[in-house]
C-alpha positions as a Markdown table, in Angstrom:
| # | Residue | x | y | z |
|---|---|---|---|---|
| 1 | Met | -11.2 | -11.6 | -11.1 |
| 2 | Ser | -10.0 | -10.9 | -14.7 |
| 3 | Asn | -13.4 | -9.3 | -15.5 |
| 4 | Leu | -12.9 | -6.9 | -12.6 |
| 5 | Ile | -9.4 | -6.0 | -13.7 |
| 6 | Ser | -10.7 | -5.3 | -17.3 |
| 7 | Glu | -13.6 | -3.2 | -16.0 |
| 8 | Ile | -11.4 | -1.2 | -13.7 |
| 9 | Asn | -8.8 | -0.6 | -16.5 |
| 10 | Thr | -11.5 | 0.6 | -18.9 |
| 11 | His | -13.0 | 3.0 | -16.5 |
| 12 | Leu | -9.5 | 4.2 | -15.4 |
| 13 | Asp | -8.6 | 5.2 | -19.0 |
| 14 | Ala | -11.9 | 6.9 | -19.5 |
| 15 | Ile | -11.6 | 9.0 | -16.3 |
| 16 | Ile | -8.3 | 10.3 | -17.4 |
| 17 | Met | -9.1 | 11.0 | -21.1 |
| 18 | Glu | -12.5 | 12.5 | -20.5 |
| 19 | Glu | -11.6 | 15.0 | -17.8 |
| 20 | Glu | -11.8 | 18.5 | -19.5 |
| 21 | Glu | -9.9 | 20.3 | -16.8 |
| 22 | Ile | -6.7 | 18.4 | -17.2 |
| 23 | Asp | -4.2 | 19.3 | -19.9 |
| 24 | Asn | -3.4 | 16.7 | -22.6 |
| 25 | Ser | 0.3 | 16.6 | -21.6 |
| 26 | Ile | -0.7 | 15.6 | -18.1 |
| 27 | Lys | -3.2 | 13.0 | -19.4 |
| 28 | Glu | -0.5 | 11.4 | -21.5 |
| 29 | Met | 1.9 | 11.3 | -18.5 |
| 30 | Ile | -0.7 | 9.7 | -16.2 |
| 31 | Ile | -1.5 | 7.1 | -18.8 |
| 32 | Ser | 2.3 | 6.3 | -19.2 |
| 33 | Phe | 2.5 | 6.0 | -15.4 |
| 34 | Lys | -0.4 | 3.6 | -15.3 |
| 35 | Glu | 1.2 | 1.5 | -18.0 |
| 36 | Ala | 4.6 | 1.5 | -16.3 |
| 37 | Lys | 3.3 | 0.1 | -13.0 |
| 38 | Asp | 5.0 | -3.3 | -12.2 |
| 39 | Glu | 1.6 | -4.9 | -11.6 |
| 40 | Asn | -1.8 | -4.1 | -12.9 |
| 41 | Asn | -3.9 | -6.4 | -10.8 |
| 42 | Tyr | -5.8 | -3.4 | -9.3 |
| 43 | Tyr | -5.7 | -4.9 | -5.9 |
| 44 | Phe | -7.2 | -1.9 | -4.2 |
| 45 | Gly | -10.0 | -1.4 | -6.7 |
| 46 | Gln | -10.9 | -5.0 | -6.4 |
| 47 | Leu | -11.2 | -4.7 | -2.6 |
| 48 | Cys | -13.6 | -1.8 | -3.1 |
| 49 | Ile | -15.8 | -3.8 | -5.5 |
| 50 | Leu | -15.8 | -6.9 | -3.4 |
| 51 | His | -16.9 | -5.0 | -0.3 |
| 52 | Tyr | -19.5 | -3.1 | -2.2 |
| 53 | Thr | -20.9 | -6.4 | -3.5 |
| 54 | Glu | -20.8 | -8.0 | -0.1 |
| 55 | Phe | -22.8 | -5.2 | 1.7 |
| 56 | Ser | -25.1 | -3.9 | -1.0 |
| 57 | Asn | -28.6 | -5.1 | -1.7 |
| 58 | Ser | -28.3 | -4.0 | -5.4 |
| 59 | Phe | -25.5 | -3.3 | -7.8 |
| 60 | Asp | -24.6 | 0.0 | -9.4 |
| 61 | Asp | -22.1 | -0.2 | -12.3 |
| 62 | Asp | -20.7 | 3.1 | -11.1 |
| 63 | Ile | -18.7 | 1.1 | -8.5 |
| 64 | Phe | -16.3 | 0.3 | -11.3 |
| 65 | Lys | -15.6 | 4.0 | -11.8 |
| 66 | Ile | -15.0 | 4.4 | -8.0 |
| 67 | Ala | -12.7 | 1.4 | -8.0 |
| 68 | Ala | -10.7 | 3.1 | -10.9 |
| 69 | Val | -10.6 | 6.3 | -8.8 |
| 70 | Ile | -9.0 | 4.3 | -5.9 |
| 71 | Glu | -6.4 | 2.9 | -8.3 |
| 72 | Leu | -5.6 | 6.4 | -9.5 |
| 73 | Leu | -5.2 | 7.6 | -5.9 |
| 74 | Ile | -2.8 | 4.8 | -5.1 |
| 75 | Leu | -0.9 | 5.6 | -8.3 |
| 76 | Ser | -0.5 | 9.2 | -7.3 |
| 77 | Leu | 0.8 | 8.2 | -3.8 |
| 78 | Asp | 3.2 | 5.7 | -5.4 |
| 79 | Val | 4.6 | 8.5 | -7.6 |
| 80 | Ile | 5.1 | 10.9 | -4.7 |
| 81 | Asp | 6.5 | 8.1 | -2.5 |
| 82 | Asp | 9.1 | 7.1 | -5.1 |
| 83 | Ile | 10.1 | 10.7 | -5.8 |
| 84 | Gln | 10.6 | 11.3 | -2.1 |
| 85 | Asp | 12.5 | 8.0 | -1.4 |
| 86 | Lys | 14.8 | 8.3 | -4.5 |
| 87 | Asp | 15.3 | 4.6 | -4.6 |
| 88 | Thr | 13.6 | 3.5 | -7.9 |
| 89 | Glu | 13.9 | 4.3 | -11.6 |
| 90 | His | 10.3 | 4.4 | -12.6 |
| 91 | Val | 9.3 | 6.7 | -15.5 |
| 92 | Trp | 7.8 | 9.2 | -13.1 |
| 93 | Thr | 11.2 | 9.8 | -11.4 |
| 94 | Thr | 12.8 | 11.1 | -14.5 |
| 95 | Asn | 11.1 | 14.5 | -14.2 |
| 96 | Pro | 9.9 | 14.9 | -10.6 |
| 97 | Ala | 8.4 | 18.3 | -11.0 |
| 98 | Leu | 6.1 | 17.3 | -13.9 |
| 99 | Ser | 5.3 | 14.0 | -12.1 |
| 100 | Ile | 4.2 | 15.8 | -8.9 |
| 101 | Asn | 1.8 | 17.9 | -11.1 |
| 102 | Cys | 0.3 | 14.7 | -12.4 |
| 103 | Ala | -0.1 | 13.3 | -8.8 |
| 104 | Leu | -1.7 | 16.5 | -7.6 |
| 105 | Ser | -4.1 | 16.4 | -10.5 |
| 106 | Ile | -5.1 | 12.8 | -9.7 |
| 107 | Ile | -5.7 | 13.6 | -6.1 |
| 108 | Val | -8.0 | 16.5 | -6.9 |
| 109 | Leu | -9.8 | 14.7 | -9.7 |
| 110 | Ser | -10.4 | 11.6 | -7.6 |
| 111 | Asn | -12.2 | 13.3 | -4.8 |
| 112 | Lys | -14.3 | 15.2 | -7.3 |
| 113 | Ile | -15.4 | 12.0 | -9.0 |
| 114 | Ile | -16.4 | 10.3 | -5.7 |
| 115 | Gln | -18.4 | 13.3 | -4.6 |
| 116 | Asp | -20.1 | 13.7 | -8.0 |
| 117 | Ser | -21.0 | 10.0 | -8.2 |
| 118 | Ser | -24.6 | 8.7 | -8.1 |
| 119 | Phe | -24.2 | 7.0 | -4.7 |
| 120 | Lys | -26.4 | 8.2 | -1.9 |
| 121 | His | -23.5 | 8.2 | 0.6 |
| 122 | Ala | -20.9 | 9.7 | -1.8 |
| 123 | Asn | -20.0 | 12.6 | 0.5 |
| 124 | Arg | -19.4 | 10.4 | 3.5 |
| 125 | Ala | -17.3 | 8.1 | 1.4 |
| 126 | Ala | -15.2 | 11.1 | 0.2 |
| 127 | His | -14.7 | 12.2 | 3.8 |
| 128 | Tyr | -13.3 | 8.8 | 4.8 |
| 129 | Val | -11.0 | 8.7 | 1.7 |
| 130 | Glu | -9.6 | 12.1 | 2.8 |
| 131 | Lys | -9.2 | 10.7 | 6.4 |
| 132 | Cys | -7.4 | 7.6 | 5.2 |
| 133 | Ile | -5.1 | 9.5 | 2.8 |
| 134 | Leu | -4.1 | 11.9 | 5.6 |
| 135 | Arg | -3.3 | 9.0 | 7.8 |
| 136 | Ser | -1.2 | 7.4 | 5.1 |
| 137 | Ile | 0.7 | 10.7 | 4.6 |
| 138 | Asn | 1.4 | 10.7 | 8.4 |
| 139 | Gly | 2.9 | 7.2 | 8.0 |
| 140 | Gln | 5.0 | 8.3 | 5.0 |
| 141 | Gln | 6.3 | 11.3 | 7.0 |
| 142 | Lys | 7.5 | 8.8 | 9.7 |
| 143 | Asp | 9.0 | 6.6 | 7.1 |
| 144 | Leu | 10.9 | 9.5 | 5.6 |
| 145 | Leu | 12.2 | 10.5 | 9.0 |
| 146 | Asn | 13.5 | 6.9 | 9.3 |
| 147 | Asn | 13.2 | 6.9 | 13.1 |
| 148 | Cys | 10.9 | 3.9 | 13.5 |
| 149 | Gln | 13.7 | 1.6 | 14.7 |
| 150 | Asp | 11.8 | -0.8 | 17.0 |
| 151 | Glu | 9.0 | -3.3 | 16.3 |
| 152 | Arg | 6.2 | -1.3 | 17.9 |
| 153 | Ser | 7.0 | 2.1 | 16.2 |
| 154 | Tyr | 7.7 | 0.3 | 12.8 |
| 155 | Leu | 4.4 | -1.6 | 12.9 |
| 156 | Lys | 2.5 | 1.6 | 13.8 |
| 157 | Met | 4.2 | 3.4 | 10.9 |
| 158 | Ile | 3.2 | 0.8 | 8.3 |
| 159 | Glu | -0.3 | 0.5 | 9.8 |
| 160 | Asp | -0.6 | 4.2 | 9.0 |
| 161 | Lys | 1.2 | 4.3 | 5.7 |
| 162 | Ser | 0.1 | 1.0 | 4.1 |
| 163 | Gly | -2.7 | -0.2 | 6.2 |
| 164 | Ser | -4.8 | 2.9 | 5.9 |
| 165 | Leu | -4.9 | 2.6 | 2.1 |
| 166 | Thr | -6.1 | -1.0 | 2.2 |
| 167 | Ala | -8.6 | 0.0 | 4.9 |
| 168 | Met | -9.8 | 2.9 | 2.7 |
| 169 | Ser | -10.4 | 0.5 | -0.2 |
| 170 | Cys | -12.5 | -1.9 | 1.9 |
| 171 | Leu | -14.4 | 0.9 | 3.7 |
| 172 | Leu | -15.2 | 2.8 | 0.5 |
| 173 | Gly | -17.2 | -0.2 | -0.8 |
| 174 | Val | -19.0 | -0.6 | 2.5 |
| 175 | Ile | -19.9 | 3.1 | 2.9 |
| 176 | Leu | -21.2 | 3.4 | -0.7 |
| 177 | Ala | -23.4 | 0.4 | -0.1 |
| 178 | Thr | -24.7 | 1.2 | 3.4 |
| 179 | Gly | -23.5 | 4.6 | 4.6 |
| 180 | Lys | -22.0 | 2.8 | 7.7 |
| 181 | Val | -18.4 | 2.6 | 8.8 |
| 182 | Pro | -17.9 | -0.7 | 10.6 |
| 183 | Pro | -14.7 | -0.5 | 12.8 |
| 184 | Gln | -14.0 | -4.2 | 12.1 |
| 185 | Val | -13.6 | -3.4 | 8.4 |
| 186 | Phe | -11.2 | -0.6 | 9.0 |
| 187 | Ala | -9.2 | -2.7 | 11.4 |
| 188 | Tyr | -8.9 | -5.8 | 9.2 |
| 189 | Gly | -8.3 | -3.7 | 6.2 |
| 190 | Ser | -5.3 | -2.1 | 8.0 |
| 191 | Tyr | -4.1 | -5.6 | 9.0 |
| 192 | Ile | -4.2 | -6.8 | 5.4 |
| 193 | Gly | -2.1 | -3.7 | 4.4 |
| 194 | Val | 0.5 | -4.5 | 7.1 |
| 195 | Ile | 0.7 | -8.1 | 5.8 |
| 196 | Gln | 1.3 | -6.9 | 2.3 |
| 197 | Gln | 4.0 | -4.4 | 3.4 |
| 198 | Ile | 5.8 | -7.2 | 5.4 |
| 199 | Asn | 5.7 | -9.3 | 2.2 |
| 200 | Asn | 7.2 | -6.4 | 0.3 |
| 201 | Asp | 9.9 | -5.9 | 2.9 |
| 202 | Ile | 11.0 | -9.5 | 2.8 |
| 203 | Tyr | 11.0 | -9.6 | -1.0 |
| 204 | Glu | 13.0 | -6.4 | -1.4 |
| 205 | Leu | 15.8 | -7.7 | 0.9 |
| 206 | Lys | 16.4 | -10.5 | -1.7 |
| 207 | Asn | 17.3 | -7.9 | -4.4 |
| 208 | Trp | 20.6 | -6.2 | -3.8 |
| 209 | Ser | 20.6 | -4.5 | -7.2 |
| 210 | Gly | 17.4 | -2.6 | -6.9 |
| 211 | Lys | 15.2 | -1.2 | -4.1 |
| 212 | Asn | 16.7 | -2.6 | -0.9 |
| 213 | Asp | 16.1 | -1.3 | 2.6 |
| 214 | Ile | 19.6 | -2.2 | 3.9 |
| 215 | Ile | 21.4 | -0.5 | 1.0 |
| 216 | Asn | 19.3 | 2.6 | 1.6 |
| 217 | Arg | 19.7 | 2.4 | 5.4 |
| 218 | Lys | 16.0 | 1.9 | 6.0 |
| 219 | Tyr | 14.3 | -0.1 | 8.7 |
| 220 | Ser | 12.0 | -3.1 | 8.4 |
| 221 | Leu | 11.2 | -6.0 | 10.6 |
| 222 | Pro | 14.0 | -8.3 | 9.4 |
| 223 | Val | 16.5 | -5.4 | 9.7 |
| 224 | Ile | 15.3 | -4.5 | 13.2 |
| 225 | Tyr | 15.7 | -8.1 | 14.3 |
| 226 | Leu | 19.2 | -8.4 | 12.8 |
| 227 | Leu | 20.3 | -5.2 | 14.4 |
| 228 | Ser | 19.1 | -6.5 | 17.8 |
| 229 | Leu | 21.6 | -9.4 | 17.7 |
| 230 | His | 25.2 | -9.4 | 18.9 |
| 231 | Asn | 27.3 | -11.0 | 16.1 |
| 232 | Asp | 29.5 | -10.0 | 13.2 |
| 233 | Ala | 26.6 | -9.4 | 10.9 |
| 234 | Ser | 24.8 | -7.0 | 13.3 |
| 235 | Glu | 28.0 | -5.1 | 14.1 |
| 236 | Asn | 28.7 | -4.7 | 10.3 |
| 237 | Leu | 25.1 | -3.5 | 9.8 |
| 238 | His | 25.2 | -1.1 | 12.8 |
| 239 | Ala | 28.4 | 0.5 | 11.4 |
| 240 | Tyr | 26.9 | 0.8 | 8.0 |
| 241 | Tyr | 23.7 | 2.4 | 9.3 |
| 242 | Arg | 25.9 | 4.9 | 11.2 |
| 243 | Gly | 27.7 | 5.7 | 8.0 |
| 244 | Glu | 31.0 | 4.5 | 9.2 |
| 245 | Asn | 31.8 | 2.1 | 6.4 |
| 246 | Gln | 29.6 | 2.8 | 3.4 |
| 247 | Ala | 32.0 | 1.0 | 1.0 |
| 248 | Asn | 32.4 | -2.1 | 3.3 |
| 249 | Leu | 28.9 | -3.4 | 3.8 |
| 250 | Asp | 29.4 | -7.2 | 3.8 |
| 251 | Lys | 26.5 | -8.1 | 1.6 |
| 252 | Glu | 27.3 | -11.8 | 1.7 |
| 253 | Leu | 27.5 | -11.9 | 5.5 |
| 254 | Ile | 24.3 | -9.9 | 5.9 |
| 255 | Glu | 22.4 | -12.0 | 3.3 |
| 256 | Gln | 23.5 | -15.2 | 5.1 |
| 257 | Ala | 22.5 | -13.7 | 8.5 |
| 258 | Leu | 19.0 | -12.8 | 7.2 |
| 259 | Leu | 18.4 | -16.4 | 6.3 |
| 260 | Glu | 20.1 | -18.1 | 9.2 |
| 261 | Ser | 19.5 | -15.8 | 12.2 |
| 262 | Gly | 15.7 | -16.1 | 12.2 |
| 263 | Ala | 15.1 | -12.5 | 10.9 |
| 264 | Ile | 12.9 | -13.6 | 8.0 |
| 265 | Arg | 11.2 | -16.2 | 10.2 |
| 266 | Tyr | 10.5 | -13.4 | 12.8 |
| 267 | Ala | 8.9 | -11.2 | 10.1 |
| 268 | Asn | 6.7 | -14.1 | 9.0 |
| 269 | Ile | 5.6 | -14.7 | 12.6 |
| 270 | Ile | 4.5 | -11.1 | 12.9 |
| 271 | Lys | 2.7 | -11.5 | 9.6 |
| 272 | Ser | 0.9 | -14.6 | 11.0 |
| 273 | Val | -0.2 | -12.6 | 14.1 |
| 274 | Tyr | -1.8 | -10.0 | 11.9 |
| 275 | Lys | -3.4 | -12.7 | 9.8 |
| 276 | Asn | -5.0 | -14.2 | 12.9 |
| 277 | Lys | -6.2 | -10.8 | 14.0 |
| 278 | Ala | -7.8 | -10.1 | 10.6 |
| 279 | Thr | -9.4 | -13.6 | 10.5 |
| 280 | Asn | -11.0 | -13.2 | 13.9 |
| 281 | Leu | -12.6 | -10.0 | 12.6 |
| 282 | Phe | -13.9 | -11.7 | 9.5 |
| 283 | Asn | -15.7 | -14.2 | 11.7 |
| 284 | Glu | -16.9 | -11.4 | 14.1 |
| 285 | Ile | -18.6 | -9.4 | 11.3 |
| 286 | Gly | -19.9 | -12.5 | 9.6 |
| 287 | Leu | -18.4 | -12.2 | 6.1 |
| 288 | Ser | -19.7 | -14.5 | 3.3 |
| 289 | Asn | -17.6 | -17.4 | 2.2 |
| 290 | Val | -16.9 | -15.7 | -1.1 |
| 291 | Leu | -15.4 | -12.6 | 0.5 |
| 292 | Tyr | -13.8 | -14.5 | 3.3 |
| 293 | Lys | -11.8 | -16.7 | 0.8 |
| 294 | Glu | -10.8 | -13.7 | -1.3 |
| 295 | Leu | -9.4 | -11.8 | 1.7 |
| 296 | Gln | -7.6 | -14.9 | 2.8 |
| 297 | Asn | -5.8 | -14.9 | -0.6 |
| 298 | Tyr | -4.7 | -11.3 | 0.0 |
| 299 | Met | -3.0 | -12.4 | 3.2 |
| 300 | Arg | -0.7 | -15.1 | 1.8 |
């Protein structure tokens, strides 16, 4: 996978620096955003390449450029997401107005590159990218409204917000290879995205000094579970979410409750449900052992 990461990174830099219609100040900011990302494993771009390789009878090196485009799109959405949420201190949050310009430039540039690529089914691929991005924006809108306070609505929201982006990455590789849009690929791509989001939700609850859903009065599966209980921790949490005792959130009590009440275990059970649903679709569509194992790694 290190070779894929290197290829994607090389093409990503080239896309940014060679685009004549983007001002140098914007190029420099985009490069700084890319370098400031916490992880540069290019998870989405790799999914695109893996699916293209799986479904194509030949290999076109331009897929590395498309994978880099996907990573640029994800970066732009991360920038907008963090500016809207106001819960991180990434470099792009220091000057939101300029950062939004960068994000908009990326979105326009990305679609242009996909459509202008050498692939036979480039236009169809670009259409589905637009469709998935709009679905993700719908999910982000629901997240910002912060009214997904039960399991069903919360899972639907993250299927839209996060799942659609993973589905987009998988589908893009398939469409460029075949022109087809297998519903199984869209579905299991969405499920993988949900699993990744649940992992993030659990991880962020362990960090009380940074991005944390409870501190920001956001909902996630462990929070929804904890709020459904009738004990001291849930009462304290309900009051905090209603804004009654902002200074008196009992972090020690809540942290203990998250571990002992079954809230984390509940989130992991939901994750297992999605893993089983995705695995069933892997078998239904008949994926190779290579891609099957790689996708299983994404669902840990």
